[in-house]
């Protein structure tokens, strides 16, 4: 039908002619309901530490993070994703500290939950903050052992759920982890713990600033995560990953990185019609911020980028700029 329309009966500029009409016909919006704020918290730190490659983003000590979470919640943001920076002395090749139910992240979750009970806490499941080699799993003869890692991830997930994490987010890319974690959650009576699967997580260099921020890049060295994270060149494989994770019990699936992967978000949403999140990762944030800092781009490009995520089909986006965007929108 649409192809029969002709100028001047149809002038697409009519519906662009004032801001009121543009507002009425707009298809997508970005609100506080769409944004999740990732936060770095550092064991043993008092106060805050700036992260050089991520201007405006800090590592928080347990003493300073509560105030930050209160501010985030007061802006109407519904959820935070916590990333711990662990004392290097507690790291080992198996990531043992990850399964200690009295570790730094478990205590942080309890404290934040008791201070700001309404905020939904997303907690990552992967061993990289805890391993001396910086990989997401247990290393045997230079190989990340899938099935040994599963046992560790299950224990880590239960510890996080016991501490009060609302959403468990496996970011490790081991095969079968959603199934194993879901089964353990059911068996331990965590029937309402939400599983947010980093289903299509690519082996991306856009994670660089994050790895520096959590102190895993120096441990990782030149070693890559290509044996478990997805090949940047693949599309079908992303749909395969999502299908498996949904069958295994994921409630929400995620695509990561974000901006250069909008095609994947769009395909996942169109194919499965399930809640689909995206992660605008550290490198994307650094890229935008450094250009804005140099006055090569206007600061509104950040909100523009979030609108593009919504247009592609993302239901919510993890973005370091969440707080800043909401302040700007208000
Ligand atoms: C760890 C993890 C990573 C990110 C989130 N969880 C890094 C990685 O896989 O090496 C990256 C987030 C970002 O770059 O902002 N499993």
Coordinates of C-alpha atoms and ligand atoms in Angstrom, one line a residue:
X1 CA 0.0 0.0 0.0
X2 CA 2.6 2.5 1.1
X3 CA 4.3 2.3 -2.3
X4 CA 1.3 3.9 -4.0
X5 CA 1.8 7.2 -2.0
X6 CA 2.9 10.1 -4.1
X7 CA 4.1 13.6 -3.6
X8 CA 2.4 16.0 -2.9
X9 CA -0.4 14.0 -1.4
X10 CA 2.2 12.7 0.8
X11 CA 4.7 15.1 2.2
X12 CA 6.7 13.4 5.0
X13 CA 7.8 16.8 6.2
X14 CA 4.2 17.6 7.4
X15 CA 4.7 15.4 10.5
X16 CA 8.1 16.9 11.2
X17 CA 6.9 20.5 11.0
X18 CA 6.7 21.3 14.8
X19 CA 8.0 19.8 17.9
X20 CA 4.5 19.1 19.1
X21 CA 3.6 16.9 16.1
X22 CA 7.0 15.3 16.2
X23 CA 6.4 14.4 19.8
X24 CA 3.0 12.9 18.9
X25 CA 4.2 10.6 16.2
X26 CA 7.5 9.5 17.8
X27 CA 7.8 5.7 17.9
X28 CA 10.3 5.3 20.7
X29 CA 11.4 7.0 23.9
X30 CA 14.2 6.7 26.5
X31 CA 13.1 7.0 30.1
X32 CA 14.5 5.9 33.5
X33 CA 12.6 2.6 32.9
X34 CA 15.1 1.7 30.1
X35 CA 18.4 2.3 31.8
X36 CA 20.5 0.2 34.2
X37 CA 23.5 1.7 35.9
X38 CA 26.6 -0.5 36.2
X39 CA 28.7 0.3 39.3
X40 CA 32.3 -0.7 40.2
X41 CA 32.9 -1.4 43.8
X42 CA 36.3 -2.0 45.3
X43 CA 37.3 -4.2 48.2
X44 CA 39.1 -2.3 50.9
X45 CA 38.6 1.1 49.3
X46 CA 37.4 4.1 51.3
X47 CA 35.7 6.9 49.3
X48 CA 36.0 6.8 45.5
X49 CA 38.7 6.4 42.8
X50 CA 38.3 7.9 39.4
X51 CA 38.7 5.6 36.4
X52 CA 40.9 7.5 33.9
X53 CA 39.6 5.8 30.7
X54 CA 35.9 6.3 31.7
X55 CA 35.5 10.0 32.6
X56 CA 32.8 10.5 35.2
X57 CA 32.9 6.9 36.4
X58 CA 34.4 5.8 39.7
X59 CA 35.3 2.8 41.8
X60 CA 33.3 3.1 45.0
X61 CA 34.2 1.8 48.5
X62 CA 31.4 0.2 50.5
X63 CA 31.3 3.4 52.5
X64 CA 30.6 5.6 49.5
X65 CA 28.5 3.3 47.3
X66 CA 25.2 3.6 49.3
X67 CA 25.0 7.3 48.8
X68 CA 25.5 6.8 45.0
X69 CA 22.8 4.0 44.9
X70 CA 20.4 6.3 46.8
X71 CA 20.9 9.0 44.2
X72 CA 20.5 6.6 41.3
X73 CA 17.2 5.3 42.8
X74 CA 16.0 8.9 43.5
X75 CA 16.4 9.6 39.8
X76 CA 13.9 6.8 39.0
X77 CA 16.5 4.3 37.8
X78 CA 15.2 0.8 38.7
X79 CA 18.4 -1.3 38.7
X80 CA 22.1 -1.4 39.1
X81 CA 24.7 -3.9 37.9
X82 CA 27.5 -4.5 40.4
X83 CA 31.1 -5.3 39.4
X84 CA 33.6 -6.0 42.2
X85 CA 37.3 -5.2 42.2
X86 CA 38.8 -7.9 44.3
X87 CA 41.9 -7.7 46.5
X88 CA 44.7 -9.3 44.4
X89 CA 45.8 -11.4 47.4
X90 CA 42.4 -13.2 47.2
X91 CA 42.8 -14.3 43.6
X92 CA 43.8 -17.9 42.6
X93 CA 43.6 -20.1 39.5
X94 CA 40.2 -21.5 40.5
X95 CA 38.6 -18.2 41.5
X96 CA 37.8 -19.7 44.9
X97 CA 36.9 -16.4 46.5
X98 CA 33.9 -16.2 44.1
X99 CA 32.1 -19.0 45.9
X100 CA 32.8 -17.7 49.4
X101 CA 29.3 -16.6 50.6
X102 CA 30.9 -14.0 52.9
X103 CA 33.0 -12.4 50.2
X104 CA 33.1 -8.7 49.3
X105 CA 30.3 -8.7 46.7
X106 CA 27.9 -10.7 48.9
X107 CA 28.4 -8.3 51.7
X108 CA 28.0 -5.3 49.4
X109 CA 24.7 -6.8 48.1
X110 CA 23.4 -7.2 51.7
X111 CA 24.4 -3.6 52.6
X112 CA 22.9 -2.0 49.5
X113 CA 19.7 -4.1 49.8
X114 CA 19.2 -3.0 53.4
X115 CA 19.8 0.6 52.6
X116 CA 17.9 0.8 49.3
X117 CA 15.6 -2.2 49.3
X118 CA 13.7 -1.2 46.1
X119 CA 16.7 -1.1 43.8
X120 CA 17.0 -4.3 41.7
X121 CA 20.6 -5.6 42.0
X122 CA 22.1 -7.4 39.0
X123 CA 25.1 -9.5 39.9
X124 CA 27.5 -10.9 37.4
X125 CA 28.4 -14.5 37.4
X126 CA 31.9 -15.3 36.0
X127 CA 35.2 -16.0 37.7
X128 CA 37.3 -13.3 36.1
X129 CA 37.3 -10.8 39.0
X130 CA 38.7 -13.7 41.2
X131 CA 41.2 -15.6 39.0
X132 CA 44.9 -14.9 38.8
X133 CA 44.8 -15.5 35.0
X134 CA 41.9 -13.1 34.5
X135 CA 39.7 -15.7 32.6
X136 CA 36.1 -16.3 33.3
X137 CA 36.5 -20.0 34.1
X138 CA 38.9 -22.6 35.7
X139 CA 42.0 -23.1 33.6
X140 CA 43.4 -26.6 33.0
X141 CA 46.5 -26.9 30.8
X142 CA 45.9 -23.5 29.2
X143 CA 42.3 -24.4 28.4
X144 CA 39.2 -23.0 30.2
X145 CA 37.4 -26.2 31.4
X146 CA 33.7 -25.8 30.7
X147 CA 32.3 -28.4 33.1
X148 CA 34.5 -27.8 36.1
X149 CA 33.7 -24.1 35.7
X150 CA 29.9 -24.9 35.8
X151 CA 30.2 -26.3 39.3
X152 CA 31.9 -23.1 40.4
X153 CA 29.4 -20.8 38.7
X154 CA 26.5 -22.7 40.3
X155 CA 28.1 -22.1 43.8
X156 CA 28.8 -18.5 43.0
X157 CA 25.2 -18.0 41.8
X158 CA 23.7 -19.5 45.0
X159 CA 26.0 -17.3 47.2
X160 CA 24.7 -14.2 45.3
X161 CA 21.1 -15.3 45.5
X162 CA 21.4 -15.9 49.2
X163 CA 22.9 -12.4 49.7
X164 CA 19.8 -10.9 48.1
X165 CA 20.7 -10.4 44.4
X166 CA 17.5 -10.0 42.5
X167 CA 19.0 -10.8 39.1
X168 CA 21.8 -13.2 38.4
X169 CA 23.7 -12.5 35.2
X170 CA 26.0 -15.1 33.9
X171 CA 28.6 -13.4 31.7
X172 CA 31.0 -16.3 31.4
X173 CA 29.8 -17.9 28.1
X174 CA 30.3 -21.5 29.3
X175 CA 28.0 -24.0 27.6
X176 CA 25.1 -25.3 29.8
X177 CA 25.5 -22.7 32.6
X178 CA 21.9 -21.4 32.5
X179 CA 20.6 -24.9 32.9
X180 CA 22.9 -25.7 35.8
X181 CA 22.2 -22.4 37.6
X182 CA 18.4 -22.6 37.1
X183 CA 18.3 -26.1 38.5
X184 CA 20.3 -25.1 41.5
X185 CA 18.2 -22.0 42.1
X186 CA 15.0 -24.1 42.0
X187 CA 16.5 -26.7 44.3
X188 CA 17.5 -24.1 46.8
X189 CA 14.0 -22.5 46.7
X190 CA 15.1 -19.3 44.8
X191 CA 12.1 -19.6 42.5
X192 CA 11.9 -15.9 41.8
X193 CA 15.5 -15.2 41.2
X194 CA 15.7 -13.8 37.7
X195 CA 18.3 -15.1 35.2
X196 CA 19.6 -12.5 32.8
X197 CA 21.8 -14.4 30.4
X198 CA 24.6 -12.6 28.6
X199 CA 23.5 -14.9 25.8
X200 CA 25.2 -13.3 22.8
X201 CA 28.5 -12.0 24.3
X202 CA 31.1 -11.4 21.7
X203 CA 34.9 -11.6 22.0
X204 CA 35.3 -7.8 21.8
X205 CA 38.1 -5.3 22.3
X206 CA 35.4 -2.8 23.4
X207 CA 35.8 -4.3 26.9
X208 CA 39.3 -2.9 27.4
X209 CA 38.5 0.0 29.8
X210 CA 36.3 -2.4 31.9
X211 CA 39.2 -4.9 32.3
X212 CA 41.4 -2.1 33.4
X213 CA 38.8 -0.8 35.8
X214 CA 38.4 -4.2 37.5
X215 CA 42.1 -5.1 37.3
X216 CA 41.7 -8.2 35.1
X217 CA 43.6 -6.9 32.0
X218 CA 47.0 -7.2 33.6
X219 CA 46.3 -10.7 34.7
X220 CA 44.9 -11.6 31.2
X221 CA 47.9 -10.2 29.4
X222 CA 47.9 -11.2 25.7
X223 CA 45.6 -14.2 26.3
X224 CA 42.2 -13.9 24.6
X225 CA 38.7 -15.1 25.5
X226 CA 38.1 -16.3 21.9
X227 CA 37.6 -19.9 23.0
X228 CA 34.4 -19.1 24.9
X229 CA 33.2 -15.6 23.8
X230 CA 31.6 -15.4 20.4
X231 CA 33.3 -14.6 17.1
X232 CA 32.5 -11.0 16.1
X233 CA 31.7 -12.2 12.6
X234 CA 28.7 -14.4 13.5
X235 CA 25.0 -13.8 13.5
X236 CA 23.4 -17.3 13.3
X237 CA 25.5 -18.4 16.3
X238 CA 24.0 -15.5 18.4
X239 CA 20.5 -16.8 17.7
X240 CA 21.6 -20.3 18.5
X241 CA 23.0 -19.1 21.9
X242 CA 19.8 -17.3 22.7
X243 CA 17.6 -20.3 21.8
X244 CA 19.6 -22.6 24.1
X245 CA 19.6 -20.1 27.0
X246 CA 15.9 -19.6 26.7
X247 CA 15.3 -23.4 26.7
X248 CA 17.6 -23.7 29.7
X249 CA 15.6 -21.2 31.7
X250 CA 16.8 -17.7 31.1
X251 CA 14.2 -15.0 31.8
X252 CA 16.0 -12.2 29.9
X253 CA 18.7 -12.4 27.3
X254 CA 21.4 -9.8 26.6
X255 CA 23.5 -8.8 23.6
X256 CA 26.9 -7.4 24.3
X257 CA 28.6 -5.1 23.1
X258 CA 25.8 -2.7 22.1
X259 CA 26.2 0.0 19.5
X260 CA 28.2 -1.9 16.9
X261 CA 25.8 -4.9 17.5
X262 CA 22.4 -3.3 16.9
X263 CA 21.7 -5.8 14.1
X264 CA 22.0 -8.7 16.6
X265 CA 19.7 -7.0 19.1
X266 CA 17.1 -6.5 16.4
X267 CA 17.3 -10.1 15.1
X268 CA 17.1 -11.5 18.6
X269 CA 14.1 -9.4 19.5
X270 CA 12.3 -10.2 16.2
X271 CA 13.1 -13.9 16.4
X272 CA 12.2 -14.7 20.0
X273 CA 10.0 -11.8 21.2
X274 CA 11.4 -12.1 24.8
X275 CA 12.8 -9.4 27.1
X276 CA 16.1 -8.4 25.5
X277 CA 18.7 -6.2 27.1
X278 CA 21.8 -4.7 25.6
X279 CA 25.1 -3.6 27.2
X280 CA 26.6 -0.3 26.0
X281 CA 30.1 -1.4 27.2
X282 CA 33.0 0.5 28.6
X283 CA 34.8 1.1 25.3
X284 CA 31.7 2.6 23.7
X285 CA 31.4 4.9 26.7
X286 CA 35.1 5.9 26.5
X287 CA 34.7 6.5 22.8
X288 CA 31.8 8.9 23.2
X289 CA 33.2 10.6 26.2
X290 CA 36.6 11.3 24.8
X291 CA 35.0 12.8 21.6
X292 CA 32.7 14.9 23.7
X293 CA 35.6 16.0 25.9
X294 CA 37.5 17.2 22.8
X295 CA 34.4 19.0 21.6
X296 CA 34.4 16.8 18.5
X297 CA 30.8 15.7 19.4
X298 CA 28.0 17.2 21.3
X299 CA 27.1 15.6 24.6
X300 CA 23.6 14.7 23.3
X301 CA 25.1 11.9 21.2
X302 CA 24.9 9.7 24.3
X303 CA 21.1 10.1 24.5
X304 CA 20.9 9.6 20.8
X305 CA 22.8 6.4 21.0
X306 CA 20.3 5.1 23.7
X307 CA 17.4 6.0 21.4
X308 CA 19.0 3.8 18.8
X309 CA 19.1 0.9 21.2
X310 CA 15.4 1.3 21.8
X311 CA 14.7 1.5 18.1
X312 CA 16.7 -1.7 17.5
X313 CA 14.4 -3.5 20.0
X314 CA 16.3 -3.4 23.4
X315 CA 13.9 -3.3 26.3
X316 CA 16.6 -2.0 28.7
X317 CA 20.2 -1.0 28.3
X318 CA 23.1 -1.2 30.7
X319 CA 25.0 2.0 30.2
X320 CA 27.6 3.8 32.3
X321 CA 25.8 7.0 31.3
X322 CA 22.5 6.0 32.8
X323 CA 22.5 8.6 35.7
X324 CA 23.8 11.4 33.4
X325 CA 21.1 10.7 30.8
X326 CA 18.3 10.8 33.3
X327 CA 19.6 14.0 34.8
X328 CA 19.7 15.5 31.3
X329 CA 16.1 14.3 30.5
X330 CA 14.8 15.7 33.8
Ligands
LIG1 C1 33.3 -10.3 32.9 C2 32.6 -9.1 32.2 C3 33.2 -8.2 31.2 C4 32.3 -7.2 31.0 C5 31.2 -7.4 31.8 N1 31.4 -8.6 32.6 C6 34.6 -8.3 30.6 C7 35.0 -9.5 29.9 O1 34.2 -10.3 29.5 O2 36.2 -9.6 29.7 C8 32.6 -6.0 30.1 C9 31.8 -4.8 30.4 C10 32.3 -3.6 29.7 O3 33.2 -3.6 28.9 O4 31.7 -2.5 30.1 N2 32.9 -11.5 32.5

